[in-house]
PDB file of C-alpha atoms and ligand atoms in Angstrom:
ATOM      1  CA  MET A 911     -44.688  68.456 -35.822  1.00 92.00           C
ATOM      2  CA  PHE A 912     -47.546  66.065 -36.394  1.00 98.00           C
ATOM      3  CA  THR A 913     -50.942  66.463 -34.756  1.00 98.00           C
ATOM      4  CA  LEU A 914     -53.919  64.122 -34.355  1.00 97.00           C
ATOM      5  CA  ASP A 915     -56.027  66.752 -36.194  1.00 97.00           C
ATOM      6  CA  GLN A 916     -54.027  66.031 -39.333  1.00 97.00           C
ATOM      7  CA  PHE A 917     -55.487  62.517 -39.368  1.00 98.00           C
ATOM      8  CA  PRO A 918     -59.205  62.935 -38.646  1.00 98.00           C
ATOM      9  CA  LEU A 919     -61.529  59.955 -38.330  1.00 98.00           C
ATOM     10  CA  HIS A 920     -63.871  59.678 -41.313  1.00 95.00           C
ATOM     11  CA  PHE A 921     -66.638  58.101 -39.263  1.00 97.00           C
ATOM     12  CA  VAL A 922     -68.601  59.043 -36.163  1.00 97.00           C
ATOM     13  CA  ARG A 923     -67.056  57.282 -33.119  1.00 97.00           C
ATOM     14  CA  ASP A 924     -70.117  55.252 -32.184  1.00 97.00           C
ATOM     15  CA  SER A 925     -71.019  54.394 -35.762  1.00 97.00           C
ATOM     16  CA  LEU A 926     -69.005  51.172 -35.757  1.00 98.00           C
ATOM     17  CA  GLU A 927     -71.012  49.716 -32.867  1.00 97.00           C
ATOM     18  CA  PRO A 928     -71.751  46.977 -32.023  1.00 97.00           C
ATOM     19  CA  TYR A 929     -68.616  45.730 -33.815  1.00 98.00           C
ATOM     20  CA  ILE A 930     -66.197  48.281 -32.378  1.00 98.00           C
ATOM     21  CA  SER A 931     -67.323  50.381 -29.440  1.00 98.00           C
ATOM     22  CA  ALA A 932     -66.920  54.147 -29.220  1.00 98.00           C
ATOM     23  CA  THR A 933     -64.849  53.541 -26.053  1.00 98.00           C
ATOM     24  CA  ALA A 934     -62.454  51.300 -27.993  1.00 98.00           C
ATOM     25  CA  ILE A 935     -62.128  53.996 -30.653  1.00 98.00           C
ATOM     26  CA  ASP A 936     -61.502  56.600 -27.964  1.00 98.00           C
ATOM     27  CA  TYR A 937     -58.558  54.575 -26.624  1.00 98.00           C
ATOM     28  CA  HIS A 938     -57.268  53.398 -29.967  1.00 98.00           C
ATOM     29  CA  TYR A 939     -57.408  56.756 -31.757  1.00 98.00           C
ATOM     30  CA  ASP A 940     -56.773  59.252 -28.946  1.00 98.00           C
ATOM     31  CA  LYS A 941     -54.403  57.265 -26.713  1.00 98.00           C
ATOM     32  CA  HIS A 942     -52.633  54.865 -29.035  1.00 98.00           C
ATOM     33  CA  LEU A 943     -52.386  56.885 -32.250  1.00 98.00           C
ATOM     34  CA  GLY A 944     -52.061  60.089 -30.205  1.00 98.00           C
ATOM     35  CA  GLY A 945     -49.221  58.480 -28.249  1.00 98.00           C
ATOM     36  CA  TYR A 946     -47.272  57.528 -31.369  1.00 98.00           C
ATOM     37  CA  ILE A 947     -47.674  61.089 -32.697  1.00 98.00           C
ATOM     38  CA  SER A 948     -46.438  62.578 -29.442  1.00 98.00           C
ATOM     39  CA  ASN A 949     -43.481  60.156 -29.306  1.00 98.00           C
ATOM     40  CA  LEU A 950     -42.502  60.820 -32.904  1.00 98.00           C
ATOM     41  CA  ASN A 951     -42.582  64.604 -32.400  1.00 98.00           C
ATOM     42  CA  THR A 952     -40.164  64.238 -29.500  1.00 98.00           C
ATOM     43  CA  LEU A 953     -37.869  61.814 -31.420  1.00 98.00           C
ATOM     44  CA  ILE A 954     -37.557  63.839 -34.624  1.00 98.00           C
ATOM     45  CA  LYS A 955     -36.941  67.185 -32.962  1.00 98.00           C
ATOM     46  CA  GLY A 956     -33.555  68.480 -34.204  1.00 97.00           C
ATOM     47  CA  THR A 957     -33.046  65.551 -36.610  1.00 97.00           C
ATOM     48  CA  GLU A 958     -33.066  65.357 -40.425  1.00 97.00           C
ATOM     49  CA  PHE A 959     -36.716  64.149 -40.143  1.00 98.00           C
ATOM     50  CA  GLU A 960     -38.010  67.207 -38.288  1.00 97.00           C
ATOM     51  CA  ASN A 961     -39.803  68.657 -41.343  1.00 96.00           C
ATOM     52  CA  ALA A 962     -40.161  65.496 -43.421  1.00 98.00           C
ATOM     53  CA  SER A 963     -43.396  63.894 -44.532  1.00 98.00           C
ATOM     54  CA  LEU A 964     -44.700  60.889 -42.655  1.00 98.00           C
ATOM     55  CA  GLU A 965     -44.132  58.531 -45.611  1.00 98.00           C
ATOM     56  CA  TYR A 966     -40.617  59.841 -46.075  1.00 98.00           C
ATOM     57  CA  ILE A 967     -39.826  59.101 -42.424  1.00 98.00           C
ATOM     58  CA  VAL A 968     -41.289  55.580 -42.644  1.00 98.00           C
ATOM     59  CA  LYS A 969     -39.240  54.827 -45.746  1.00 98.00           C
ATOM     60  CA  ASN A 970     -35.968  56.326 -44.535  1.00 98.00           C
ATOM     61  CA  SER A 971     -35.735  55.866 -40.809  1.00 98.00           C
ATOM     62  CA  ASP A 972     -35.149  52.918 -38.483  1.00 97.00           C
ATOM     63  CA  GLY A 973     -35.312  52.117 -34.763  1.00 98.00           C
ATOM     64  CA  LYS A 974     -37.613  54.148 -32.540  1.00 98.00           C
ATOM     65  CA  ILE A 975     -38.321  56.810 -35.164  1.00 98.00           C
ATOM     66  CA  PHE A 976     -39.358  54.161 -37.676  1.00 98.00           C
ATOM     67  CA  ASN A 977     -41.515  52.331 -35.132  1.00 98.00           C
ATOM     68  CA  ASN A 978     -43.493  55.407 -34.181  1.00 98.00           C
ATOM     69  CA  ALA A 979     -43.791  56.813 -37.714  1.00 98.00           C
ATOM     70  CA  ALA A 980     -44.861  53.466 -39.201  1.00 98.00           C
ATOM     71  CA  GLN A 981     -47.385  52.971 -36.401  1.00 98.00           C
ATOM     72  CA  ILE A 982     -48.895  56.371 -37.305  1.00 98.00           C
ATOM     73  CA  PHE A 983     -49.041  55.466 -41.005  1.00 98.00           C
ATOM     74  CA  ASN A 984     -50.510  52.003 -40.300  1.00 98.00           C
ATOM     75  CA  HIS A 985     -53.172  53.331 -37.877  1.00 98.00           C
ATOM     76  CA  VAL A 986     -54.264  56.152 -40.186  1.00 98.00           C
ATOM     77  CA  PHE A 987     -54.505  53.612 -43.025  1.00 98.00           C
ATOM     78  CA  PHE A 988     -56.534  51.256 -40.798  1.00 98.00           C
ATOM     79  CA  PHE A 989     -58.890  53.977 -39.535  1.00 98.00           C
ATOM     80  CA  ASN A 990     -59.407  55.375 -43.030  1.00 98.00           C
ATOM     81  CA  GLY A 991     -60.438  51.901 -44.188  1.00 97.00           C
ATOM     82  CA  LEU A 992     -63.225  51.538 -41.596  1.00 98.00           C
ATOM     83  CA  LYS A 993     -66.959  52.090 -42.241  1.00 96.00           C
ATOM     84  CA  ASN A 994     -70.012  50.355 -40.851  1.00 94.00           C
ATOM     85  CA  SER A 995     -71.224  49.246 -44.257  1.00 86.00           C
ATOM     86  CA  GLY A 996     -71.695  45.495 -44.406  1.00 80.00           C
ATOM     87  CA  ASP A 997     -71.110  45.751 -48.149  1.00 85.00           C
ATOM     88  CA  GLY A 998     -69.924  42.533 -49.768  1.00 89.00           C
ATOM     89  CA  ILE A 999     -66.367  41.884 -50.857  1.00 94.00           C
ATOM     90  CA  PRO A1000     -65.819  43.354 -54.338  1.00 94.00           C
ATOM     91  CA  THR A1001     -65.667  40.798 -57.155  1.00 95.00           C
ATOM     92  CA  GLU A1002     -62.172  41.882 -58.244  1.00 93.00           C
ATOM     93  CA  ILE A1003     -60.888  40.968 -54.783  1.00 96.00           C
ATOM     94  CA  GLU A1004     -63.015  37.859 -54.282  1.00 96.00           C
ATOM     95  CA  SER A1005     -61.978  36.455 -57.670  1.00 96.00           C
ATOM     96  CA  ALA A1006     -58.286  36.900 -56.942  1.00 97.00           C
ATOM     97  CA  PHE A1007     -58.394  34.334 -54.081  1.00 98.00           C
ATOM     98  CA  LYS A1008     -59.754  30.851 -53.572  1.00 97.00           C
ATOM     99  CA  ASP A1009     -61.469  32.102 -50.361  1.00 98.00           C
ATOM    100  CA  PHE A1010     -60.481  35.650 -49.517  1.00 98.00           C
ATOM    101  CA  LYS A1011     -62.222  35.801 -46.161  1.00 97.00           C
ATOM    102  CA  SER A1012     -60.843  32.550 -44.868  1.00 98.00           C
ATOM    103  CA  GLU A1013     -57.316  33.318 -46.120  1.00 98.00           C
ATOM    104  CA  PHE A1014     -57.354  36.792 -44.520  1.00 98.00           C
ATOM    105  CA  LYS A1015     -58.584  35.385 -41.223  1.00 98.00           C
ATOM    106  CA  THR A1016     -55.992  32.606 -41.239  1.00 98.00           C
ATOM    107  CA  ALA A1017     -53.324  35.257 -41.781  1.00 98.00           C
ATOM    108  CA  ALA A1018     -54.745  37.363 -38.911  1.00 98.00           C
ATOM    109  CA  LEU A1019     -54.641  34.410 -36.560  1.00 98.00           C
ATOM    110  CA  SER A1020     -51.087  33.525 -37.656  1.00 98.00           C
ATOM    111  CA  VAL A1021     -49.562  36.759 -36.368  1.00 98.00           C
ATOM    112  CA  PHE A1022     -47.603  35.855 -33.244  1.00 97.00           C
ATOM    113  CA  GLY A1023     -47.707  38.764 -30.843  1.00 96.00           C
ATOM    114  CA  SER A1024     -48.389  42.170 -32.338  1.00 98.00           C
ATOM    115  CA  GLY A1025     -48.769  43.052 -36.000  1.00 98.00           C
ATOM    116  CA  TRP A1026     -50.891  43.794 -39.001  1.00 98.00           C
ATOM    117  CA  VAL A1027     -52.656  41.875 -41.798  1.00 98.00           C
ATOM    118  CA  TRP A1028     -52.676  43.537 -45.213  1.00 98.00           C
ATOM    119  CA  LEU A1029     -54.148  43.134 -48.639  1.00 98.00           C
ATOM    120  CA  ILE A1030     -51.503  44.484 -50.979  1.00 98.00           C
ATOM    121  CA  ASP A1031     -51.184  44.977 -54.726  1.00 95.00           C
ATOM    122  CA  ASP A1032     -47.779  43.491 -55.564  1.00 92.00           C
ATOM    123  CA  ASP A1033     -47.134  44.551 -59.152  1.00 89.00           C
ATOM    124  CA  GLY A1034     -50.683  43.789 -60.206  1.00 91.00           C
ATOM    125  CA  THR A1035     -51.084  40.667 -58.079  1.00 95.00           C
ATOM    126  CA  LEU A1036     -53.322  40.874 -55.004  1.00 97.00           C
ATOM    127  CA  LYS A1037     -51.694  39.234 -51.983  1.00 98.00           C
ATOM    128  CA  ILE A1038     -52.487  38.841 -48.307  1.00 98.00           C
ATOM    129  CA  ILE A1039     -49.451  39.449 -46.121  1.00 98.00           C
ATOM    130  CA  THR A1040     -48.726  40.036 -42.453  1.00 98.00           C
ATOM    131  CA  THR A1041     -46.212  42.393 -40.849  1.00 98.00           C
ATOM    132  CA  ALA A1042     -44.816  42.198 -37.342  1.00 98.00           C
ATOM    133  CA  ASN A1043     -44.946  45.021 -34.789  1.00 98.00           C
ATOM    134  CA  ALA A1044     -44.809  48.350 -36.615  1.00 98.00           C
ATOM    135  CA  ASP A1045     -43.550  47.047 -39.989  1.00 98.00           C
ATOM    136  CA  SER A1046     -45.413  48.374 -43.007  1.00 98.00           C
ATOM    137  CA  PRO A1047     -45.684  47.396 -46.687  1.00 97.00           C
ATOM    138  CA  ILE A1048     -44.608  50.892 -47.770  1.00 97.00           C
ATOM    139  CA  LYS A1049     -41.251  50.225 -46.160  1.00 97.00           C
ATOM    140  CA  HIS A1050     -40.747  47.426 -48.697  1.00 95.00           C
ATOM    141  CA  GLY A1051     -42.076  49.193 -51.786  1.00 94.00           C
ATOM    142  CA  GLN A1052     -45.409  47.400 -51.665  1.00 95.00           C
ATOM    143  CA  LYS A1053     -48.797  49.058 -52.237  1.00 97.00           C
ATOM    144  CA  PRO A1054     -51.297  48.485 -49.372  1.00 98.00           C
ATOM    145  CA  LEU A1055     -55.009  48.314 -50.164  1.00 98.00           C
ATOM    146  CA  MET A1056     -56.418  47.434 -46.724  1.00 98.00           C
ATOM    147  CA  THR A1057     -55.240  46.479 -43.268  1.00 98.00           C
ATOM    148  CA  LEU A1058     -56.406  45.059 -39.991  1.00 98.00           C
ATOM    149  CA  ASP A1059     -54.670  45.941 -36.787  1.00 98.00           C
ATOM    150  CA  VAL A1060     -54.139  42.744 -34.813  1.00 98.00           C
ATOM    151  CA  TRP A1061     -52.250  44.250 -31.897  1.00 98.00           C
ATOM    152  CA  GLU A1062     -54.159  43.201 -28.750  1.00 97.00           C
ATOM    153  CA  HIS A1063     -55.016  46.812 -27.971  1.00 97.00           C
ATOM    154  CA  ALA A1064     -57.085  46.896 -31.191  1.00 97.00           C
ATOM    155  CA  TYR A1065     -59.635  44.385 -29.925  1.00 98.00           C
ATOM    156  CA  TYR A1066     -59.166  43.587 -26.232  1.00 98.00           C
ATOM    157  CA  LEU A1067     -61.782  46.001 -24.905  1.00 97.00           C
ATOM    158  CA  ASP A1068     -64.550  44.608 -27.158  1.00 98.00           C
ATOM    159  CA  TYR A1069     -63.364  41.059 -27.845  1.00 98.00           C
ATOM    160  CA  GLN A1070     -60.872  40.207 -25.069  1.00 98.00           C
ATOM    161  CA  ASN A1071     -58.690  37.445 -26.521  1.00 97.00           C
ATOM    162  CA  ARG A1072     -60.997  36.607 -29.451  1.00 98.00           C
ATOM    163  CA  ARG A1073     -58.965  37.953 -32.325  1.00 98.00           C
ATOM    164  CA  GLY A1074     -60.799  35.701 -34.818  1.00 98.00           C
ATOM    165  CA  ASP A1075     -64.170  37.193 -33.898  1.00 98.00           C
ATOM    166  CA  PHE A1076     -62.728  40.678 -34.294  1.00 98.00           C
ATOM    167  CA  CYS A1077     -61.463  39.717 -37.741  1.00 98.00           C
ATOM    168  CA  ASP A1078     -64.850  38.279 -38.730  1.00 98.00           C
ATOM    169  CA  ALA A1079     -66.621  41.473 -37.642  1.00 97.00           C
ATOM    170  CA  PHE A1080     -64.085  43.523 -39.590  1.00 98.00           C
ATOM    171  CA  LEU A1081     -64.518  41.528 -42.815  1.00 97.00           C
ATOM    172  CA  ASP A1082     -68.327  41.210 -42.555  1.00 96.00           C
ATOM    173  CA  HIS A1083     -69.247  44.702 -41.329  1.00 96.00           C
ATOM    174  CA  LEU A1084     -66.410  47.236 -41.131  1.00 97.00           C
ATOM    175  CA  VAL A1085     -64.426  47.392 -44.337  1.00 97.00           C
ATOM    176  CA  ASN A1086     -64.768  50.553 -46.402  1.00 96.00           C
ATOM    177  CA  TRP A1087     -64.448  48.734 -49.737  1.00 96.00           C
ATOM    178  CA  GLU A1088     -64.517  52.026 -51.670  1.00 94.00           C
ATOM    179  CA  PHE A1089     -61.314  52.935 -49.817  1.00 96.00           C
ATOM    180  CA  VAL A1090     -59.812  49.545 -50.700  1.00 96.00           C
ATOM    181  CA  THR A1091     -60.659  49.612 -54.406  1.00 94.00           C
ATOM    182  CA  GLY A1092     -59.666  53.302 -54.571  1.00 95.00           C
ATOM    183  CA  ASN A1093     -56.206  52.418 -53.264  1.00 96.00           C
ATOM    184  CA  SER A1094     -55.784  49.793 -55.999  1.00 88.00           C
ATOM    185  CA  LYS A1095     -56.265  52.565 -58.637  1.00 82.00           C
ATOM    186  CA  LYS A1096     -53.587  54.853 -57.143  1.00 78.00           C
TER     187      LYS A1096
HETATM  188 MN1   MN B1450     -53.539  49.835 -32.919  1.00 71.24          MN
END
């Protein structure tokens, strides 16, 4: 059994305003993440995954169980990487790309339908990748450092169809860079 309490937010709900509203966090965290947790609990009952860790389930399941487990992992990773900081992009990330911000935004806009944009550490090389729907780098043995949720539900309340503006706000104001650089050392 997984519960929402296992994955607490590390910021106060209105602290990301004006870039993400408290209302959007209420829906995204309580309803969307909460929904995936509730679905997964129902799906794993009586299966080999009933007492498994979330990462184990993501790596070893497929179909509906994978979709819900991976969405939990991806959302927790996304929420853990948010902070209203406005700190600049760390040099070690900036220097690994020609134009990190523009490349990340181009990737975000390239996702057709629902998905995620990631900065990953691929055997020592920093790369920007996208995944579709619930797919997650940990399914493919890759190490995620940061992610942006580009499912419509992530931004529609605050930005309607303007995914690019949401991505700009994320990169300029909402990345917890300590979380990102901490992940690269794991
Ligand atoms: Mn989401």
